Each structure stands twice: as C-alpha cells, then as structure tokens.
CSV table of C-alpha atoms in Angstrom, one decimal:
chain,number,residue,atom,x,y,z
A,1008,MET,CA,3.1,6.4,-10.2
A,1009,LYS,CA,4.0,8.6,-7.2
A,1010,ASN,CA,1.1,9.2,-4.8
A,1011,CYS,CA,2.4,12.3,-3.0
A,1012,GLY,CA,5.5,13.5,-1.2
A,1013,ASP,CA,6.1,12.2,2.3
A,1014,SER,CA,5.4,15.7,3.7
A,1015,GLN,CA,1.9,15.6,2.3
A,1016,ILE,CA,1.0,12.1,3.4
A,1017,GLN,CA,-1.3,12.0,6.4
A,1018,ILE,CA,-2.7,8.5,6.0
A,1019,ARG,CA,-0.1,5.9,5.0
A,1020,TYR,CA,-0.8,2.8,2.9
A,1021,TRP,CA,1.3,0.9,5.4
A,1022,ASP,CA,3.5,1.8,8.4
A,1023,TYR,CA,5.3,-0.5,10.8
A,1024,ARG,CA,6.2,2.3,13.3
A,1025,ASP,CA,3.0,2.1,15.4
A,1026,ASN,CA,3.6,-1.6,15.8
A,1027,TYR,CA,7.2,-1.0,16.8
A,1028,ARG,CA,6.2,1.7,19.4
A,1029,ARG,CA,3.6,-0.7,20.9
A,1030,ASN,CA,6.1,-3.6,21.1
A,1031,ARG,CA,9.4,-1.8,21.4
A,1032,GLU,CA,10.4,-3.0,24.8
A,1033,GLU,CA,9.7,-6.6,24.0
A,1034,ILE,CA,11.4,-6.4,20.6
A,1035,LEU,CA,14.6,-4.8,22.0
A,1036,ALA,CA,14.6,-7.4,24.8
A,1037,LEU,CA,14.5,-10.2,22.2
A,1038,VAL,CA,17.4,-8.6,20.2
A,1039,ASP,CA,19.4,-8.4,23.4
A,1040,LYS,CA,18.6,-12.0,24.2
A,1041,VAL,CA,19.9,-13.1,20.8
A,1042,PHE,CA,23.0,-10.9,21.0
A,1043,SER,CA,23.8,-12.2,24.5
A,1044,SER,CA,23.2,-15.9,23.6
A,1045,GLY,CA,26.5,-16.6,21.8
A,1046,ARG,CA,24.7,-17.9,18.8
A,1047,LEU,CA,23.7,-15.6,15.9
A,1048,ILE,CA,23.1,-18.1,13.0
A,1049,LEU,CA,20.8,-21.1,12.9
A,1050,GLY,CA,20.4,-21.4,16.7
A,1051,ASN,CA,17.5,-22.0,19.1
A,1052,GLU,CA,15.4,-19.1,17.9
A,1053,VAL,CA,15.3,-20.3,14.4
A,1054,THR,CA,14.5,-23.9,15.5
A,1055,ARG,CA,11.6,-22.6,17.8
A,1056,PHE,CA,10.1,-20.4,15.1
A,1057,GLU,CA,10.3,-23.2,12.5
A,1058,GLU,CA,8.4,-25.5,14.8
A,1059,GLU,CA,5.8,-22.9,15.8
A,1060,PHE,CA,5.2,-21.6,12.3
A,1061,ALA,CA,4.9,-25.1,10.8
A,1062,ALA,CA,2.4,-26.0,13.5
A,1063,PHE,CA,0.5,-22.8,12.7
A,1064,CYS,CA,0.3,-24.0,9.1
A,1065,GLY,CA,-0.8,-27.5,10.0
A,1066,THR,CA,2.4,-29.1,8.7
A,1067,PRO,CA,5.0,-31.0,10.7
A,1068,PHE,CA,8.1,-29.4,9.2
A,1069,GLY,CA,9.4,-25.8,8.5
A,1070,VAL,CA,12.7,-24.6,7.2
A,1071,GLY,CA,13.6,-20.9,7.8
A,1072,VAL,CA,15.3,-19.2,4.9
A,1073,ASN,CA,16.5,-15.7,3.9
A,1074,SER,CA,13.4,-14.6,2.0
A,1075,GLY,CA,10.1,-15.7,0.5
A,1076,THR,CA,11.9,-15.7,-2.9
A,1077,ASP,CA,14.4,-18.2,-1.6
A,1078,ALA,CA,11.6,-20.3,-0.1
A,1079,LEU,CA,10.1,-20.6,-3.6
A,1080,PHE,CA,13.5,-21.2,-5.3
A,1081,LEU,CA,14.6,-23.8,-2.8
A,1082,ALA,CA,11.2,-25.5,-3.0
A,1083,LEU,CA,11.6,-25.9,-6.8
A,1084,LYS,CA,15.2,-27.1,-6.4
A,1085,THR,CA,14.2,-29.6,-3.8
A,1086,LEU,CA,11.7,-31.1,-6.2
A,1087,ASP,CA,14.3,-31.1,-9.0
A,1088,ILE,CA,12.4,-28.6,-11.1
A,1089,GLY,CA,14.9,-26.9,-13.3
A,1090,ALA,CA,16.1,-26.6,-16.9
A,1091,GLY,CA,13.6,-27.8,-19.5
A,1092,ALA,CA,10.7,-27.8,-17.0
A,1093,GLU,CA,7.6,-25.5,-17.2
A,1094,VAL,CA,5.9,-24.1,-14.1
A,1095,LEU,CA,2.3,-23.0,-14.4
A,1096,THR,CA,1.6,-19.7,-12.4
A,1097,VAL,CA,0.1,-16.3,-12.8
A,1098,ALA,CA,1.4,-12.9,-14.0
A,1099,ASN,CA,-0.5,-10.7,-11.6
A,1100,THR,CA,1.9,-11.3,-8.8
A,1101,ALA,CA,5.1,-9.8,-7.4
A,1102,VAL,CA,8.2,-10.4,-9.6
A,1103,PRO,CA,9.8,-12.7,-7.0
A,1104,THR,CA,7.3,-15.5,-7.9
A,1105,VAL,CA,8.7,-15.6,-11.5
A,1106,ALA,CA,12.2,-14.7,-10.5
A,1107,ALA,CA,12.4,-17.8,-8.3
A,1108,ILE,CA,11.1,-20.0,-11.2
A,1109,ARG,CA,13.8,-18.5,-13.5
A,1110,ALA,CA,16.5,-18.8,-10.8
A,1111,ALA,CA,15.7,-22.6,-10.6
A,1112,GLY,CA,16.3,-22.8,-14.4
A,1113,ALA,CA,12.6,-23.5,-15.2
A,1114,ALA,CA,10.2,-21.5,-17.5
A,1115,PRO,CA,7.1,-19.8,-16.2
A,1116,VAL,CA,3.9,-20.5,-18.1
A,1117,PHE,CA,1.1,-18.0,-17.3
A,1118,VAL,CA,-2.6,-18.7,-16.9
A,1119,ASP,CA,-5.2,-16.1,-16.6
A,1120,VAL,CA,-7.1,-15.2,-13.4
A,1121,GLU,CA,-10.6,-14.9,-12.0
A,1122,GLU,CA,-12.0,-11.4,-12.4
A,1123,GLU,CA,-13.8,-11.2,-9.0
A,1124,THR,CA,-11.0,-12.7,-6.8
A,1125,PHE,CA,-7.9,-11.9,-8.8
A,1126,LEU,CA,-6.8,-15.5,-8.2
A,1127,MET,CA,-5.5,-18.2,-10.6
A,1128,ASP,CA,-8.4,-19.4,-12.8
A,1129,VAL,CA,-8.0,-23.1,-12.1
A,1130,ALA,CA,-10.4,-24.0,-15.0
A,1131,ARG,CA,-7.7,-22.7,-17.4
A,1132,LEU,CA,-4.9,-24.8,-16.1
A,1133,GLU,CA,-5.4,-28.0,-18.1
A,1134,GLN,CA,-5.2,-26.3,-21.4
A,1135,ALA,CA,-1.9,-24.8,-20.4
A,1136,ILE,CA,-0.3,-28.1,-19.7
A,1137,THR,CA,2.4,-29.4,-22.1
A,1138,PRO,CA,4.8,-32.3,-22.1
A,1139,ALA,CA,7.3,-30.1,-20.3
A,1140,THR,CA,5.0,-29.1,-17.5
A,1141,ARG,CA,6.3,-30.3,-14.1
A,1142,CYS,CA,4.7,-28.0,-11.5
A,1143,ILE,CA,1.7,-25.8,-10.6
A,1144,LEU,CA,2.6,-22.8,-8.5
A,1145,PRO,CA,-0.6,-21.1,-7.3
A,1146,VAL,CA,-0.3,-17.6,-5.7
A,1147,HIS,CA,-2.6,-17.0,-2.8
A,1148,LEU,CA,-3.0,-13.4,-3.6
A,1149,TYR,CA,-3.9,-10.4,-1.3
A,1150,GLY,CA,-4.8,-12.7,1.6
A,1151,GLN,CA,-7.0,-15.5,0.4
A,1152,ALA,CA,-6.5,-19.0,-1.1
A,1153,VAL,CA,-6.7,-20.2,-4.7
A,1154,ASP,CA,-9.4,-22.9,-5.3
A,1155,MET,CA,-7.1,-25.7,-4.3
A,1156,GLU,CA,-9.4,-28.8,-4.5
A,1157,PRO,CA,-9.7,-28.9,-8.3
A,1158,LEU,CA,-6.1,-27.8,-8.7
A,1159,LEU,CA,-4.9,-30.7,-6.6
A,1160,GLN,CA,-7.1,-33.1,-8.4
A,1161,LEU,CA,-5.6,-32.0,-11.8
A,1162,ALA,CA,-2.1,-32.2,-10.4
A,1163,ALA,CA,-2.7,-35.8,-9.2
A,1164,LYS,CA,-4.2,-36.7,-12.5
A,1165,ARG,CA,-1.4,-35.3,-14.6
A,1166,GLY,CA,1.5,-36.2,-12.2
A,1167,LEU,CA,2.5,-32.6,-11.4
A,1168,HIS,CA,4.1,-31.1,-8.4
A,1169,VAL,CA,2.4,-28.4,-6.4
A,1170,VAL,CA,4.3,-25.6,-4.7
A,1171,GLU,CA,2.2,-22.9,-3.0
A,1172,ASP,CA,3.2,-19.2,-3.0
A,1173,CYS,CA,1.8,-18.2,0.4
A,1174,ALA,CA,3.7,-14.9,0.7
A,1175,GLN,CA,0.6,-12.7,0.9
A,1176,ALA,CA,-1.7,-15.1,2.8
A,1177,ALA,CA,-0.1,-16.6,5.9
A,1178,GLY,CA,-2.9,-18.2,8.0
A,1179,ALA,CA,-5.5,-18.0,5.3
A,1180,ILE,CA,-7.9,-21.0,5.4
A,1181,TYR,CA,-9.4,-22.9,2.5
A,1182,ARG,CA,-12.1,-25.5,3.5
A,1183,GLY,CA,-10.7,-25.9,7.0
A,1184,LYS,CA,-7.0,-26.0,6.2
A,1185,ARG,CA,-4.4,-23.3,6.2
A,1186,VAL,CA,-2.5,-22.4,3.0
A,1187,GLY,CA,0.9,-24.1,2.8
A,1188,SER,CA,-0.5,-27.4,3.8
A,1189,PHE,CA,-2.0,-28.4,0.4
A,1190,GLY,CA,1.0,-28.7,-1.9
A,1191,GLU,CA,4.2,-30.6,-1.4
A,1192,ILE,CA,5.9,-27.4,-0.2
A,1193,GLY,CA,4.4,-24.1,0.9
A,1194,ALA,CA,6.6,-21.0,0.6
A,1195,PHE,CA,6.2,-17.9,2.8
A,1196,SER,CA,7.6,-14.4,3.0
A,1197,PHE,CA,8.0,-12.5,6.2
A,1198,TYR,CA,8.9,-9.3,4.5
A,1199,PRO,CA,7.9,-6.4,6.9
A,1200,THR,CA,4.6,-5.6,5.2
A,1201,LYS,CA,3.3,-9.2,5.4
A,1202,VAL,CA,0.6,-10.5,7.7
A,1203,VAL,CA,3.4,-12.1,9.8
A,1204,GLY,CA,6.1,-9.6,9.2
A,1205,ALA,CA,9.8,-9.5,10.3
A,1206,TYR,CA,11.9,-6.4,10.8
A,1207,GLY,CA,13.9,-7.2,7.7
A,1208,ASP,CA,13.9,-10.0,5.1
A,1209,ALA,CA,12.9,-13.6,6.1
A,1210,GLY,CA,11.1,-16.5,4.7
A,1211,MET,CA,10.1,-20.2,5.3
A,1212,ALA,CA,9.3,-23.3,3.4
A,1213,VAL,CA,6.9,-25.8,5.1
A,1214,THR,CA,6.2,-29.4,4.1
A,1215,ARG,CA,4.5,-32.6,5.3
A,1216,SER,CA,7.3,-34.8,3.9
A,1217,PRO,CA,10.3,-35.8,6.1
A,1218,ASP,CA,12.4,-36.4,3.0
A,1219,LEU,CA,11.6,-32.9,1.5
A,1220,HIS,CA,12.3,-31.4,4.9
A,1221,GLU,CA,15.7,-33.0,5.0
A,1222,ARG,CA,16.6,-31.8,1.6
A,1223,LEU,CA,15.4,-28.3,2.1
A,1224,ARG,CA,17.5,-28.0,5.2
A,1225,ARG,CA,20.5,-29.3,3.3
A,1226,LEU,CA,20.1,-27.0,0.3
A,1227,ARG,CA,19.7,-23.8,2.4
A,1228,PHE,CA,23.2,-24.5,3.9
A,1229,TYR,CA,25.5,-25.2,1.0
A,1230,GLY,CA,24.3,-28.8,0.7
A,1231,MET,CA,25.8,-29.7,4.0
A,1232,GLU,CA,24.4,-31.9,6.7
A,1233,GLY,CA,27.2,-31.4,9.2
A,1234,GLY,CA,30.7,-30.2,9.3
A,1235,TYR,CA,32.2,-28.8,6.1
A,1236,TYR,CA,31.2,-31.6,3.7
A,1237,ALA,CA,28.6,-30.9,1.0
A,1238,GLU,CA,26.4,-33.9,0.1
A,1239,GLU,CA,25.2,-32.0,-2.9
A,1240,GLU,CA,25.5,-28.5,-4.4
A,1241,GLY,CA,23.6,-26.1,-2.2
A,1242,PHE,CA,23.1,-22.5,-1.4
A,1243,ASN,CA,23.3,-20.0,1.4
A,1244,SER,CA,19.8,-19.0,2.6
A,1245,ARG,CA,19.6,-18.9,6.4
A,1246,LEU,CA,16.9,-17.3,8.5
A,1247,ASP,CA,18.6,-14.8,10.9
A,1248,GLU,CA,18.3,-15.5,14.7
A,1249,VAL,CA,17.2,-12.0,15.4
A,1250,GLN,CA,14.4,-12.1,12.9
A,1251,ALA,CA,13.3,-15.5,14.1
A,1252,ALA,CA,13.0,-14.2,17.7
A,1253,ILE,CA,11.0,-11.2,16.5
A,1254,LEU,CA,8.8,-13.5,14.3
A,1255,GLN,CA,7.9,-15.6,17.3
A,1256,LEU,CA,6.4,-12.5,18.9
A,1257,ARG,CA,4.6,-11.5,15.7
A,1258,LEU,CA,3.2,-15.0,15.2
A,1259,ALA,CA,1.8,-15.0,18.7
A,1260,ARG,CA,-0.2,-11.9,17.9
A,1261,VAL,CA,-1.2,-12.7,14.4
A,1262,ASP,CA,-4.8,-13.7,15.3
A,1263,GLU,CA,-5.4,-10.4,17.0
A,1264,GLU,CA,-3.8,-8.4,14.2
A,1265,VAL,CA,-5.9,-10.2,11.6
A,1266,ARG,CA,-9.0,-9.5,13.6
A,1267,LEU,CA,-8.1,-5.8,13.3
A,1268,ARG,CA,-7.5,-6.1,9.6
A,1269,THR,CA,-10.8,-7.8,9.2
A,1270,LYS,CA,-12.6,-5.1,11.2
A,1271,LEU,CA,-11.0,-2.5,8.8
A,1272,ALA,CA,-12.1,-4.5,5.8
A,1273,ALA,CA,-15.6,-4.6,7.1
A,1274,LEU,CA,-15.6,-0.8,7.6
A,1275,TYR,CA,-14.5,-0.4,4.0
A,1276,GLU,CA,-17.1,-2.9,2.8
A,1277,GLU,CA,-19.9,-1.1,4.5
A,1278,GLY,CA,-18.7,2.4,3.6
A,1279,LEU,CA,-18.0,1.8,-0.1
A,1280,ARG,CA,-20.8,-0.6,-1.1
A,1281,GLY,CA,-22.7,0.9,-4.0
A,1282,VAL,CA,-20.3,3.8,-4.5
A,1283,GLY,CA,-19.7,4.8,-8.1
A,1284,ASP,CA,-18.3,2.0,-10.2
A,1285,VAL,CA,-16.2,0.6,-7.3
A,1286,ALA,CA,-16.1,-3.2,-7.2
A,1287,LEU,CA,-15.2,-4.5,-3.8
A,1288,PRO,CA,-13.1,-7.6,-2.9
A,1289,VAL,CA,-14.9,-10.9,-3.1
A,1290,VAL,CA,-14.2,-13.7,-0.6
A,1291,ARG,CA,-14.8,-17.1,-2.0
A,1292,ASN,CA,-17.1,-19.5,0.0
A,1293,GLY,CA,-15.1,-21.7,2.2
A,1294,ASN,CA,-12.2,-19.2,2.5
A,1295,THR,CA,-11.1,-17.0,5.3
A,1296,HIS,CA,-9.3,-13.8,4.1
A,1297,GLN,CA,-6.3,-12.4,6.0
A,1298,TRP,CA,-6.7,-9.0,4.4
A,1299,TYR,CA,-3.0,-8.5,3.6
A,1300,LEU,CA,-4.4,-6.0,1.1
A,1301,TYR,CA,-7.8,-4.4,0.6
A,1302,THR,CA,-7.9,-4.0,-3.2
A,1303,ILE,CA,-10.8,-2.4,-5.0
A,1304,ARG,CA,-11.5,-2.0,-8.7
A,1305,THR,CA,-12.7,1.0,-10.7
A,1306,GLY,CA,-12.5,2.2,-14.2
A,1307,ARG,CA,-11.4,5.6,-12.9
A,1308,ARG,CA,-8.5,4.2,-10.9
A,1309,ASP,CA,-5.9,6.7,-11.8
A,1310,ALA,CA,-8.1,9.8,-11.2
A,1311,LEU,CA,-9.2,8.3,-7.9
A,1312,MET,CA,-5.7,7.6,-6.9
A,1313,GLN,CA,-4.7,11.2,-7.6
A,1314,HIS,CA,-7.7,12.5,-5.7
A,1315,LEU,CA,-6.8,10.5,-2.7
A,1316,ALA,CA,-3.1,11.6,-2.9
A,1317,ALA,CA,-4.2,15.2,-3.0
A,1318,ALA,CA,-6.1,14.5,0.3
A,1319,GLY,CA,-3.0,13.1,1.9
A,1320,ILE,CA,-4.0,9.5,1.5
A,1321,GLU,CA,-1.4,7.1,0.2
A,1322,THR,CA,-2.5,4.1,-2.0
A,1323,ARG,CA,-0.7,1.6,-4.2
A,1324,ILE,CA,-1.3,-0.6,-7.2
A,1325,ASN,CA,-0.6,-4.2,-6.7
A,1326,TYR,CA,0.5,-4.7,-9.4
A,1327,PRO,CA,0.4,-2.0,-12.2
A,1328,THR,CA,2.2,-4.1,-14.9
A,1329,PRO,CA,1.6,-7.9,-15.3
A,1330,ILE,CA,4.9,-9.7,-15.4
A,1331,HIS,CA,4.4,-11.0,-18.9
A,1332,LEU,CA,4.4,-7.4,-20.2
A,1333,MET,CA,7.5,-6.2,-18.3
A,1334,ARG,CA,10.5,-5.4,-20.4
A,1335,GLY,CA,12.6,-7.8,-18.3
A,1336,TYR,CA,10.5,-10.7,-19.2
A,1337,ARG,CA,9.8,-10.1,-22.9
A,1338,PHE,CA,12.0,-13.0,-23.7
A,1339,LEU,CA,9.2,-15.3,-22.5
A,1340,GLY,CA,7.3,-14.5,-25.7
A,1341,TYR,CA,4.1,-13.2,-24.3
A,1342,GLY,CA,2.5,-10.2,-26.1
A,1343,GLU,CA,-0.3,-7.9,-25.0
A,1344,GLY,CA,-3.7,-9.6,-25.1
A,1345,ARG,CA,-2.5,-13.1,-24.1
A,1346,LEU,CA,-4.0,-12.7,-20.6
A,1347,PRO,CA,-7.0,-10.5,-21.0
A,1348,VAL,CA,-8.4,-10.6,-17.5
A,1349,THR,CA,-5.0,-10.1,-15.9
A,1350,GLU,CA,-4.3,-7.1,-18.2
A,1351,ARG,CA,-7.7,-5.5,-17.6
A,1352,LEU,CA,-7.5,-5.8,-13.9
A,1353,ALA,CA,-4.0,-4.2,-13.9
A,1354,GLY,CA,-5.7,-1.0,-15.1
A,1355,GLU,CA,-8.5,-1.0,-12.5
A,1356,ILE,CA,-7.1,-2.2,-9.2
A,1357,LEU,CA,-6.2,0.0,-6.3
A,1358,SER,CA,-5.1,-1.0,-2.8
A,1359,LEU,CA,-6.3,1.1,0.1
A,1360,PRO,CA,-4.4,1.7,3.4
A,1361,MET,CA,-4.5,-1.6,5.4
A,1362,TYR,CA,-2.5,-2.5,8.5
A,1363,PRO,CA,-3.7,-3.5,12.0
A,1364,GLU,CA,-2.8,-0.2,13.7
A,1365,LEU,CA,-4.6,2.0,11.2
A,1366,PRO,CA,-7.1,4.0,13.3
A,1367,GLU,CA,-10.8,3.5,12.4
A,1368,SER,CA,-11.1,7.3,12.0
A,1369,TYR,CA,-8.5,7.1,9.2
A,1370,GLY,CA,-10.4,4.3,7.5
A,1371,GLN,CA,-13.5,6.4,7.7
A,1372,ARG,CA,-11.7,9.4,6.1
A,1373,VAL,CA,-10.5,7.1,3.2
A,1374,ILE,CA,-14.2,6.1,2.7
A,1375,GLU,CA,-15.4,9.7,2.8
A,1376,THR,CA,-12.7,10.9,0.3
A,1377,ILE,CA,-13.7,8.1,-2.2
A,1378,ARG,CA,-17.4,8.9,-1.8
A,1379,THR,CA,-16.7,12.6,-2.4
A,1380,PHE,CA,-14.7,11.7,-5.6
A,1381,PHE,CA,-17.7,9.8,-7.1
A,1382,SER,CA,-20.4,12.2,-5.9
A,1383,THR,CA,-18.7,15.2,-7.6
A,1384,ARG,CA,-17.8,13.7,-10.9
C-alpha cells in the first residue's frame, strides 16, 4: 500500500539525511581514512568494530559479515543445521529470517505470537517440537527481547540450539543482559534503518564460544583460515572496511540516539493513550526497549493510514502479510488460520515515524492527526 507521493510527504517514516548532515564531516573523514589506508577488505576497521560491538553485546567474539541475513545463514551453517532439520521461529518477521533458514537447507516451523508484544509466544514452543527440530530462532521484534528464560530452559531440556535474530533490537536488554548474548549465536543487521545503522548493507554474528567464533570466521571467507586453502566449503560474506569505520561512529552514539527514540516513544504514549481503539506498544517487565519501531494497533488501520498520508505523514506496516501466507512460501504447507494471532495483528498494526532526528513538533503533529481522525469518525 502506498502512503503518498514523495512530493506530498512532509513527515517521513524514516530518513537518514539529518543524521548524515549532522555527522557529514566525520563520516567523510572516515571514508578517506579507509581509502588512504591501503586495505579495503577485512582490515583494522572491521577488527575494531567486531571487538567493540561484541563487547557492547556482552560477548567476547564478533564476526562481521555482509548482512543480517548472512549472519543468520552462517550461524545456522556453523551449527550444522541444514537439510532435514526444522527451525522454530515466527511468521511476523521480515522475509530474511525465513530466507536464511531456507538457504541453510532447513525448514522453518512457525509458532504464534503474543498479542500485546508481537513477540514469539514461548508457551507455544514445546507443542511445535518434532523429532526433526534442531533449533529455536527467536526474533527480537521492533526493539525488545523475547521472553528468553523459559525459551532457554526448554532448549536445554530438549537439546536444541538457539540462534537469536537481533536485527531489530541491537542493545535491547532482557533481565540485565543484552540480546545476542543468550543463544549460542546472535545475528545482527546494520541495514541503514536499524538502531545501529550502516550507510549500506552490513551484519554481524556474535558468540561466547571460541570454537563457533573460529568456524564463523572461516565460513564467511570461503572456508579458508589463511592463504588460498579451504579447510571446508565456505562462502563470501565480508563486512566492508568503509561500513565498519562508519559503524564504529554509529555505535559510539547509539545510547544518545536510543535516548531520543525513547523520548519520542514517551511523547506518543502520552499523546495517544485512550485515543479511539488504538492499542499502544507494551514493554515487558525486565525489558528495555530500543524503539526501532513504534507500532500501534487499531481495527481501523487502513483508514487511519490513508488519513495520515493525506496529511503528509508517512507510515508503514511491519509486516502486512505474514510469511506463511506469502505466495513464495506456500510450499511450506501453511494455510490461513494456522497462526490466528499473527494473522489478526497483520491487519491491525501500523508503525509511526520513528528515528532519532525526528523533531518533537513532528511527533506532536502525528499525534494530533491521529486524534483528529478518531474524534471526527
């Protein structure tokens, strides 16, 4: 669904250009530093960012890769999860989560989600386990963590691997620990829209295991450990030096940017509480939310979206069609009605403009436009 033409948009859902204008001189200096270094691939900038980001997550090891999709794919390959294996995950996520599972040769098995948080309903996991189940892949959606304690207990009880999809929640805390530090491997995306965003594609896998770290490094570079000799069949998925340099700058400022996101979320919370049939985001006790997205629910979503577009306010639906209902994944054998909460939420959710540089006055205008919609209908 299109929101409105670019010429009509006055308040964008997301825009990196204010961040670029603010940091332009430093970013260009970093680009020049890399181009002048004599090393463009897997050099000092990648090594430094791997160390810094792993420490940020509370893990000793990080492996920079080409994208968040590759981080998931390589995590599964590192754990030897492939043909004949089932991976438990959710369908209300970006396609890359499932694409990575399929690329590894495994089969996704979907579980439903919690209505209030949109997160994996951990209570439904055990009934989805079969003899072929090898891994649980929770998605920390919109900026907060899945309920990891019971998930990890179940995984230990049933002998299952755990790979975390942290693409939307870098830095989010669950009971005192950051996402990515719970499973055997945590996979992150640094796509430009993300909480820690590059100026292009980039990703990372983090782990506490020296052995998994060694294999991740090997698999991202053709299975090689040195020279031109492959120890095993591998792939080409390398974090770019330029992006690694820029990501060091973005990581250094993430706390301040999340503070601004949280301030905007509080503005929305105060301004939209009790308005119409709008259900506001719920933060689980023990969680901190990074507010990658601010996603509301309403039974009048499509009409509200059109009303906002007419006022020059861009919004998005994350995600309008659950993966199990997409034409490209019909072969998985899921029909409508298999994931009732997931399917119902897909018709109600709407993500409002959210990024650190969004002026408070713009947030207030979003609120007023929504309030007007419900007061006149």
